[in-house]
Coordinates of C-alpha atoms in Angstrom, one line a residue:
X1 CA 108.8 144.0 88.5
X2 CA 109.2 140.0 89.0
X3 CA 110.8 138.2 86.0
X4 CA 109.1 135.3 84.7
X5 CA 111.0 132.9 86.1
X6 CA 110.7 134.8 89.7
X7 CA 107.1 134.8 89.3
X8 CA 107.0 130.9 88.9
X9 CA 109.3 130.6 92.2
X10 CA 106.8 132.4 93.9
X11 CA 103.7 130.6 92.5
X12 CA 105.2 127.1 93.3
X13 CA 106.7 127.9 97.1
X14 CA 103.8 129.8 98.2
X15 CA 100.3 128.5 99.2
X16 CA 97.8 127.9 95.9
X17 CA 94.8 130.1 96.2
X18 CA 92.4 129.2 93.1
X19 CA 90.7 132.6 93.7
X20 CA 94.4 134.8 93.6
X21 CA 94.4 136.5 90.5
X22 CA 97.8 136.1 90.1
X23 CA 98.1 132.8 90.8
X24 CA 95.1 131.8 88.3
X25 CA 96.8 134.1 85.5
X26 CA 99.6 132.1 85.8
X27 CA 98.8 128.2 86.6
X28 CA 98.4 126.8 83.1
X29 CA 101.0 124.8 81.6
X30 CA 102.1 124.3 78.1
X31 CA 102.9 121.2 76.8
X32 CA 101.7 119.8 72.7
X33 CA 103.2 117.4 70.1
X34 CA 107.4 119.2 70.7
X35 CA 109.5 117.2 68.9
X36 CA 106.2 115.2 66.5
X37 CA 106.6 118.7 64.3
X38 CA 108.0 121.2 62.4
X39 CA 110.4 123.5 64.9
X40 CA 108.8 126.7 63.8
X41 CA 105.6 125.5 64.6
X42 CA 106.9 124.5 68.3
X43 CA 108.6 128.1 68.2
X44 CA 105.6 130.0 67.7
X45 CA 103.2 128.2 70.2
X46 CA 106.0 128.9 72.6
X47 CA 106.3 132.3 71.8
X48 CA 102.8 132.9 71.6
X49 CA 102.5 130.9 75.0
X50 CA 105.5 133.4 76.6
X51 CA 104.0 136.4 75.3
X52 CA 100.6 136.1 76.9
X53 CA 102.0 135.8 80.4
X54 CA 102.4 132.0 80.4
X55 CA 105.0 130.6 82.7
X56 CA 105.8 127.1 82.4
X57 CA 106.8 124.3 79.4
X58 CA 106.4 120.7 80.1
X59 CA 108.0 117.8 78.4
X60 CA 109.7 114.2 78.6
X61 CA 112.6 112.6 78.1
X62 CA 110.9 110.1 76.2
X63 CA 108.3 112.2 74.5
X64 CA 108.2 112.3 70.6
X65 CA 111.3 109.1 70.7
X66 CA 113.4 111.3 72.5
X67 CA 113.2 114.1 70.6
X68 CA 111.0 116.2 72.4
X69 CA 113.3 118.2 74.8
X70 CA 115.7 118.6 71.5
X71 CA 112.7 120.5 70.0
X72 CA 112.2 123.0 72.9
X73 CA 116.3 123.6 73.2
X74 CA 116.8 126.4 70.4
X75 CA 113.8 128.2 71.1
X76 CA 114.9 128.3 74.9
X77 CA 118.5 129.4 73.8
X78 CA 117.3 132.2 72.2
X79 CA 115.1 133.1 75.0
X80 CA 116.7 132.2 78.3
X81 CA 115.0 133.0 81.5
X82 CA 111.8 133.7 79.6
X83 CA 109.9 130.2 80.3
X84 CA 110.3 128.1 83.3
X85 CA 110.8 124.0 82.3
X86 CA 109.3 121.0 83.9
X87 CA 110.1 117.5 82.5
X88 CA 110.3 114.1 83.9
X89 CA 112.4 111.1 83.6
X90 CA 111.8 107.3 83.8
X91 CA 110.8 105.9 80.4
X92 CA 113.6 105.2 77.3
X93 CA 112.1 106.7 74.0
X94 CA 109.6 104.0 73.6
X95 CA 107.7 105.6 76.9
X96 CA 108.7 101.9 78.8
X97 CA 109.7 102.1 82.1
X98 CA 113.1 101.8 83.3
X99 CA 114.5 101.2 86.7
X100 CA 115.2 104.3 88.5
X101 CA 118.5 103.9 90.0
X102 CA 120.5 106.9 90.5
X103 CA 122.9 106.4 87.5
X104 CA 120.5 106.3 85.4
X105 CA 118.3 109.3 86.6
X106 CA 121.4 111.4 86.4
X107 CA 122.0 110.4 83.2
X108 CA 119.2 111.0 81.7
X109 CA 119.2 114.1 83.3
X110 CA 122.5 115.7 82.2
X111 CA 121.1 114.9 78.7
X112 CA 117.8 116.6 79.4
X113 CA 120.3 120.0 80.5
X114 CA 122.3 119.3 77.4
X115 CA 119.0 119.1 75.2
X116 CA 117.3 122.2 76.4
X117 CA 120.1 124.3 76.8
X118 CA 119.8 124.9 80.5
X119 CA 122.3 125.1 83.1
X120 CA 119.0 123.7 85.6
X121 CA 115.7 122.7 85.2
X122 CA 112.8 124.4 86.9
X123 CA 111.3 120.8 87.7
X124 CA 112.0 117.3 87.6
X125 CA 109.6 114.7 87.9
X126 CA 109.8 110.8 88.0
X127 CA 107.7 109.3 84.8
X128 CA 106.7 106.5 86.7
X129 CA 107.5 104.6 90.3
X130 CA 109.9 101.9 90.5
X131 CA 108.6 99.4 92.7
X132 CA 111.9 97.4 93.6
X133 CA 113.2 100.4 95.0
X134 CA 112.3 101.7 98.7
X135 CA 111.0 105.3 98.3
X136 CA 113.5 106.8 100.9
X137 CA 116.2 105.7 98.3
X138 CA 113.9 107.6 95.5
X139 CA 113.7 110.7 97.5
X140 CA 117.6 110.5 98.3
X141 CA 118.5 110.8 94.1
X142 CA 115.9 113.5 93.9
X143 CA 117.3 115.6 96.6
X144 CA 120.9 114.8 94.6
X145 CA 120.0 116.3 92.0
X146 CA 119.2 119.3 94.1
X147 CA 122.2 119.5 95.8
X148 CA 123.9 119.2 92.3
X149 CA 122.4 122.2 91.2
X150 CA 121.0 120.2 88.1
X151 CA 117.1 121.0 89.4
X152 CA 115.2 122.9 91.3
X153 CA 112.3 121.2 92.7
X154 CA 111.1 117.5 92.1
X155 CA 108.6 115.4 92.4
X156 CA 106.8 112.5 90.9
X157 CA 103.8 111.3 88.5
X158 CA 101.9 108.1 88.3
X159 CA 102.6 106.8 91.9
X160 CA 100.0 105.4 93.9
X161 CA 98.4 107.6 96.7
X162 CA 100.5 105.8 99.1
X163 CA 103.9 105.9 98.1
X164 CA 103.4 109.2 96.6
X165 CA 102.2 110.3 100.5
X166 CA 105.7 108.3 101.5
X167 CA 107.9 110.4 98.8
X168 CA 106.4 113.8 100.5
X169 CA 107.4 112.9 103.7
X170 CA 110.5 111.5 103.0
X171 CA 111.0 115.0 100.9
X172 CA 109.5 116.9 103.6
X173 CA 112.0 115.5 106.2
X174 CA 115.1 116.8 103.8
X175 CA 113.4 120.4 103.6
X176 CA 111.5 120.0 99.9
X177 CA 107.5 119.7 99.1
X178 CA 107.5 117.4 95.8
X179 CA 105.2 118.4 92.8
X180 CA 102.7 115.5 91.7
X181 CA 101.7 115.0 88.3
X182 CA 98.6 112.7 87.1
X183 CA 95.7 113.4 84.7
X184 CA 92.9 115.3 86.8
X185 CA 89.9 117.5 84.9
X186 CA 86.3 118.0 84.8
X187 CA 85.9 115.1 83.2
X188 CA 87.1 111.9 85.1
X189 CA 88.4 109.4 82.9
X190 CA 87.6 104.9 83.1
X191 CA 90.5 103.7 84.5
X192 CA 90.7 101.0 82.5
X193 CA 90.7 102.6 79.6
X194 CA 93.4 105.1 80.4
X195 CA 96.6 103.0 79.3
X196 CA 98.3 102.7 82.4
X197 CA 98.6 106.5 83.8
X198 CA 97.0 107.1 86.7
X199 CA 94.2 109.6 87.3
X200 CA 94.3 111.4 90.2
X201 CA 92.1 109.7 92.4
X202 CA 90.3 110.4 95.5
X203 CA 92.9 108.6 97.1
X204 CA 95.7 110.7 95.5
X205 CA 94.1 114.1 95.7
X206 CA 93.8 113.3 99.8
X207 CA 97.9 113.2 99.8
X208 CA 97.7 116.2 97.5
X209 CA 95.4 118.2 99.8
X210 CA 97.4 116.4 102.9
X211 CA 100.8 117.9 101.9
X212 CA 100.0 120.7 100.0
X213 CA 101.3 119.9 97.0
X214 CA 101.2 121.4 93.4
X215 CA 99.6 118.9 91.1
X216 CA 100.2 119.2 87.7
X217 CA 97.1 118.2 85.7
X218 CA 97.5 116.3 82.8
X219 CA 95.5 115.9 80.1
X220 CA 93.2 119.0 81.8
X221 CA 90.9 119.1 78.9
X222 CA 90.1 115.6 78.3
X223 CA 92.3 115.4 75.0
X224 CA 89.7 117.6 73.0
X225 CA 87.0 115.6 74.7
X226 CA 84.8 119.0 75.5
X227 CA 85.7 120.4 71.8
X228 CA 84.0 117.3 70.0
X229 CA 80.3 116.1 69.7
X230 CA 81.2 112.9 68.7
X231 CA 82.6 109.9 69.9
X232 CA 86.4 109.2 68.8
X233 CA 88.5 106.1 69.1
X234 CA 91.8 106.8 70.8
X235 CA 95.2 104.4 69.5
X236 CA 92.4 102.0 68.2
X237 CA 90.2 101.7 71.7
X238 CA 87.2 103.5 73.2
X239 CA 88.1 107.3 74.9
X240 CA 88.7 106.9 78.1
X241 CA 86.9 110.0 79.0
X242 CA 83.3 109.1 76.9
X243 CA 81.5 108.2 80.0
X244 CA 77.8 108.8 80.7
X245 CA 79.1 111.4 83.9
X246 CA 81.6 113.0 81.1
X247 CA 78.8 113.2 78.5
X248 CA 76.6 114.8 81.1
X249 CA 79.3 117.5 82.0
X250 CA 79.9 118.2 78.7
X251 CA 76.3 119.1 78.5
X252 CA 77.0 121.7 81.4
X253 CA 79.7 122.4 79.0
X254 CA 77.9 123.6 76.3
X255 CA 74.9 125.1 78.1
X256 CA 77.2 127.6 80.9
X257 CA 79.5 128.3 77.3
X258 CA 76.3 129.9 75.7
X259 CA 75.3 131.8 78.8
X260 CA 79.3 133.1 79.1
X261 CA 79.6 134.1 75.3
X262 CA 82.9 131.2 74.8
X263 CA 83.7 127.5 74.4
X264 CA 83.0 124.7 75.8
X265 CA 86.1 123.5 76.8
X266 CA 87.3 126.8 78.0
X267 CA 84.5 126.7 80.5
X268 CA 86.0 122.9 81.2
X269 CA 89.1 124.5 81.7
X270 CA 88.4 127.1 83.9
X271 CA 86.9 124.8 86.0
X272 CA 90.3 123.5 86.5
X273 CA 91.8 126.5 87.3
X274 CA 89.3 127.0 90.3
X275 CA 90.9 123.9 91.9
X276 CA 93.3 124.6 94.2
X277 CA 97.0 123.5 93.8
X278 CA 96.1 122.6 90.2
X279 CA 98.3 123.6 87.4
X280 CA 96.6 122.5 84.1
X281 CA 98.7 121.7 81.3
X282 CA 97.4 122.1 77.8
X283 CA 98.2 120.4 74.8
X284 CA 97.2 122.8 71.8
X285 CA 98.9 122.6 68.3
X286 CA 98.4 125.8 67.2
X287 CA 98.6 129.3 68.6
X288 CA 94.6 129.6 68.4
X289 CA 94.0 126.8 70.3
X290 CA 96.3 128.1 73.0
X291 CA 94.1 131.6 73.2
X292 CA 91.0 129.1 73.7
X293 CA 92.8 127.6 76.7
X294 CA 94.1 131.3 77.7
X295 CA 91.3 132.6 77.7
X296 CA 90.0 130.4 80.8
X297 CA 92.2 132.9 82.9
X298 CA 89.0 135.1 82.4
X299 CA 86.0 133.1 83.3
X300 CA 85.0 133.5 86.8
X301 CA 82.9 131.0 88.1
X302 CA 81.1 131.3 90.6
X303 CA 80.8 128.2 93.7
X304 CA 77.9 127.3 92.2
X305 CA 78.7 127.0 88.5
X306 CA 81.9 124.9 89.9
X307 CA 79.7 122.4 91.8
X308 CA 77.0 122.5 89.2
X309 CA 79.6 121.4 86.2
X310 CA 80.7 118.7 88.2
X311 CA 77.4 116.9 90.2
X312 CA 75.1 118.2 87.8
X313 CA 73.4 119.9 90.9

């Protein structure tokens, strides 16, 4: 029998199929508010998380000031080789971005290893591009950090389509396939309302589909969007994802979730899981919001349904 952590290799160096069972059981992602609350409350989502078959933590340098990686550390110390660790690097504690030169991504870096309590971290992704800086010397400190034995696989989030396509073949050329990280769901969001991330675009998705690369899905369930009936205001402005298409999918939403005896945004999030090379990542505060997102493993939809949720045809 595979350990966790074996299982994850496999998952993230094989070909995504979104109708393997194995690979579906396993895609989502954990991340939540680590670091913005109290440990035990971190401690039991993770647990609860682990327990259920789930593979993978996510988290920042920068999240919760700084404190976010700090959070996950004891609970990962007490349970080493139990959940796999992604987090990224690229923005100081006040989530700006900082140049990426390779001092400073090694830096940060060793801190995350000191934080969590790891000797290496599953994957490391850049927070942001750095624009003054030609993506064959971005790809040479990722692959460093390889070589170092301070990660295992890299990649990159909130790139445009074109220099993310540039980092893959750069990384392809020196033997690695990069993991991509931007918000993608059922429900696509306005742009301009998004803050500055990046959704992944047709544009992107063609470099994901192009190179075959896992894309970690931010954001998967619209931050609640399909769970409300309401509009909300999000930091003071409008959601990004209250849009007359999103509106009309949650609709879909609601309507498959009554025929299928669960929620809304489960059904929302299991259209997710029927994209290949998506890995969702969920943001729940609690351990019963992480069995709604769980149980998305167990809704099959049909090619119909999928198309149907989205086109509303």
């Amino acid at each position: 029998m595979r350990s966790p952590l074996q299982l994850l290799d496999g998952l993230l160096d094989g070909p995504l199929d979104e109708k393997g069972t194995e690979s579906v059981a396993h895609r989502l992602v954990l991340g939540g508010p680590f670091g913005a609350e109290p440990a035990d409350v971190s401690a039991a989502r993770l647990a609860h998380f682990a327990d259920a078959g789930g593979l993978l933590v996510e988290t920042s340098h920068s999240y919760a000031k700084g404190q976010a990686e700090e959070a996950i550390g004891p609970w990962l110390r007490r349970n080493p080789g139990t959940l796999g660790v992604a987090t990224k690097v690229g923005h100081d504690v006040t989530g700006a971005d900082i140049p990426l030169t390779r001092h400073t991504v090694h830096g940060h870096v060793r801190a995350a290893l000191r934080s969590l309590g790891l000797e290496t971290i599953d994957v490391l992704l850049y927070h942001c591009d750095d624009l003054d800086r030609p993506v064959a010397e971005l790809a040479d400190t990722l692959v460093s950090l390889v070589e170092a034995g301070y990660v295992r696989r890299v990649g990159a989030s909130n790139w445009q389509a074109q220099r993310l396509s540039a980092l893959a073949t750069e990384l392809a050329g020196r033997g690695h396939t990069p993991v991509a990280s931007y918000q993608f769901g059922l429900a696509e969001p306005d742009p301009a309302l998004l803050g500055g991330s990046l959704h992944a675009d047709t544009a992107v998705l063609d470099v994901v589909r192009a190179h075959r690369l896992p894309l970690f899905a931010w954001s998967a369930q619209a931050r609640g969007y399909f769970a409300r009936t309401e509009p909300r205001e999000v930091n003071g402005r409008p959601d990004p994802f209250d849009t007359e298409d999103n509106r009309a999918r949650r609709r879909r939403c609601r309507e498959l979730a009554g025929h299928l005896g669960t929620r809304p945004e489960t059904v929302a999030l299991a259209w997710s899981l029927r994209q290949a090379q998506v890995w969702p990542s969920i943001g729940p505060r609690t351990t019963d919001q992480v069995d709604r997102s769980l149980a998305a493993r167990r809704v099959c939809l049909t090619d119909d349904q999928v198309r149907w949720l989205r086109h509303g045809r």
